[in-house]
Amino acid sequence: MINIGSNIRRLRKLNNMNQVEFSGRIGISQGNLSEIEQGNCNPSFDTLLAIKKQNLIVILMI
């Protein structure tokens, strides 16, 4: 099963960003992003909205 964290990691890498750059753009700490990408916690609704507002959403259904 693919979790949302691994999709966020793929999205970040598709945008050629490291965790510091990506987390800064969406307004969370690098540590929080790391926890999300590892599947240790889920992103908040506000975090998901921030990703959308940065136009970083792509279809990851491959």
XYZ file of C-alpha atoms in Angstrom:
62
model
C 0.000 0.000 0.000
C 1.352 3.426 -0.951
C 0.931 6.053 1.730
C 0.510 9.759 1.227
C 4.014 10.409 2.569
C 5.669 8.455 -0.202
C 3.548 10.341 -2.744
C 4.656 13.639 -1.224
C 8.297 12.492 -1.428
C 7.842 11.613 -5.115
C 6.186 14.979 -5.724
C 9.057 16.799 -4.010
C 11.638 14.935 -6.065
C 9.721 15.550 -9.299
C 10.005 19.250 -8.495
C 13.767 18.872 -7.909
C 13.589 20.140 -4.328
C 15.280 18.971 -1.170
C 13.337 18.689 2.074
C 14.426 22.128 3.316
C 13.256 23.871 0.131
C 9.987 21.957 -0.083
C 9.093 22.343 3.584
C 9.835 26.077 3.394
C 7.509 26.503 0.443
C 4.636 24.742 2.206
C 5.233 26.264 5.657
C 6.262 23.288 7.777
C 9.544 22.262 9.363
C 11.965 19.956 7.603
C 11.600 17.525 10.507
C 7.826 17.431 10.091
C 8.191 16.826 6.355
C 10.607 13.990 7.059
C 8.131 12.359 9.449
C 5.353 12.671 6.849
C 7.496 11.217 4.057
C 8.511 8.279 6.255
C 4.860 7.535 7.027
C 5.229 8.265 10.753
C 2.467 10.881 10.646
C -0.025 12.270 8.171
C -0.015 15.798 6.778
C -2.606 18.186 8.114
C -5.333 19.487 5.863
C -3.581 22.880 5.914
C -0.352 21.257 4.699
C -2.180 19.577 1.833
C -3.776 22.910 0.925
C -0.364 24.593 0.993
C 0.980 21.996 -1.444
C -1.984 22.607 -3.725
C -1.590 26.399 -3.522
C 2.046 26.100 -4.601
C 0.832 24.280 -7.732
C 2.900 21.265 -6.729
C 0.125 18.709 -7.157
C 0.598 16.181 -9.933
C -1.235 12.975 -10.667
C 0.697 10.098 -9.084
C -1.458 7.192 -10.172
C 1.141 5.322 -12.233
